[in-house]
Coordinates of C-alpha atoms in Angstrom, one line a residue:
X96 CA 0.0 0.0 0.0
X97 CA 1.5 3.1 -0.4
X98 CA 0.3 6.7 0.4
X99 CA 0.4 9.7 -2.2
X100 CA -0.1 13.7 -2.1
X101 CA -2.7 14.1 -3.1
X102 CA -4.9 11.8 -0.9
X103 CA -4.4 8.8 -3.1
X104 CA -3.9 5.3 -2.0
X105 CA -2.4 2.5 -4.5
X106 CA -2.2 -1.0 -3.8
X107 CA 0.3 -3.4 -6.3
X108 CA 3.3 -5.8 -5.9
X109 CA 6.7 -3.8 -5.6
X110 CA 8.8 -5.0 -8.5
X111 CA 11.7 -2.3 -7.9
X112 CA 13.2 0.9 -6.7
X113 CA 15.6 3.5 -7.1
X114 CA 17.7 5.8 -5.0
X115 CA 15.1 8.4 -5.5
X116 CA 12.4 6.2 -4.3
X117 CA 10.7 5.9 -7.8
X118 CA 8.8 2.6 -7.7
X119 CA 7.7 0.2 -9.9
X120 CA 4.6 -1.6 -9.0
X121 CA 2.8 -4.6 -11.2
X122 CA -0.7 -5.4 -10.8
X123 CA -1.7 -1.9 -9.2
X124 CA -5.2 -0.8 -8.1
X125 CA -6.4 2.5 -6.7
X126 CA -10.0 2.5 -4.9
X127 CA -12.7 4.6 -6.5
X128 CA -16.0 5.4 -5.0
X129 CA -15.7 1.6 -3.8
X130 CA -14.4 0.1 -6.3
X131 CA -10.9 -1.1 -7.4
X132 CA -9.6 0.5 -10.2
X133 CA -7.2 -1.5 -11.7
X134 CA -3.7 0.4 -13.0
X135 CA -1.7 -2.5 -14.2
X136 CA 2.1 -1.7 -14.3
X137 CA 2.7 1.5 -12.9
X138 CA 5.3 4.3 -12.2
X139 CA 5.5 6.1 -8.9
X140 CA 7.7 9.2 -9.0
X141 CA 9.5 9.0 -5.2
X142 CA 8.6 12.7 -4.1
X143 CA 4.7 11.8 -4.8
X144 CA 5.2 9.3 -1.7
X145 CA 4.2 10.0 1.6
X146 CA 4.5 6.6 3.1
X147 CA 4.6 3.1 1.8
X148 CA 3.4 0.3 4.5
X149 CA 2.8 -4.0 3.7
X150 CA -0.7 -5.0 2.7
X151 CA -2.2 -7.1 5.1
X152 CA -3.6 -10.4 3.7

């Protein structure tokens, strides 16, 4: 799970990182008015993160 400006809230599985704290995350969802949206592979630039924190399962 990680935390965004912004207010946003993705959910994927890492697949990498940089120095910078870009991420990489495959099979990514963000929740919508209740519903999962899903992203597929996606790129987080590392100064959009506020916090990133394991999904619980």
């Amino acid at each position: 799970m990680i935390s965004l400006k912004g207010g946003r809230e993705i959910r994927g599985i890492l697949q990498g990182y940089d120095v910078h704290m870009n991420l990489v995350l495959d099979k990514a969802e963000e929740e919508v008015d209740g519903a999962a949206q899903k992203l597929g592979t996606l790129i987080v630039r590392g100064d959009n993160v506020i916090y990133i924190t394991p999904s619980v399962e």
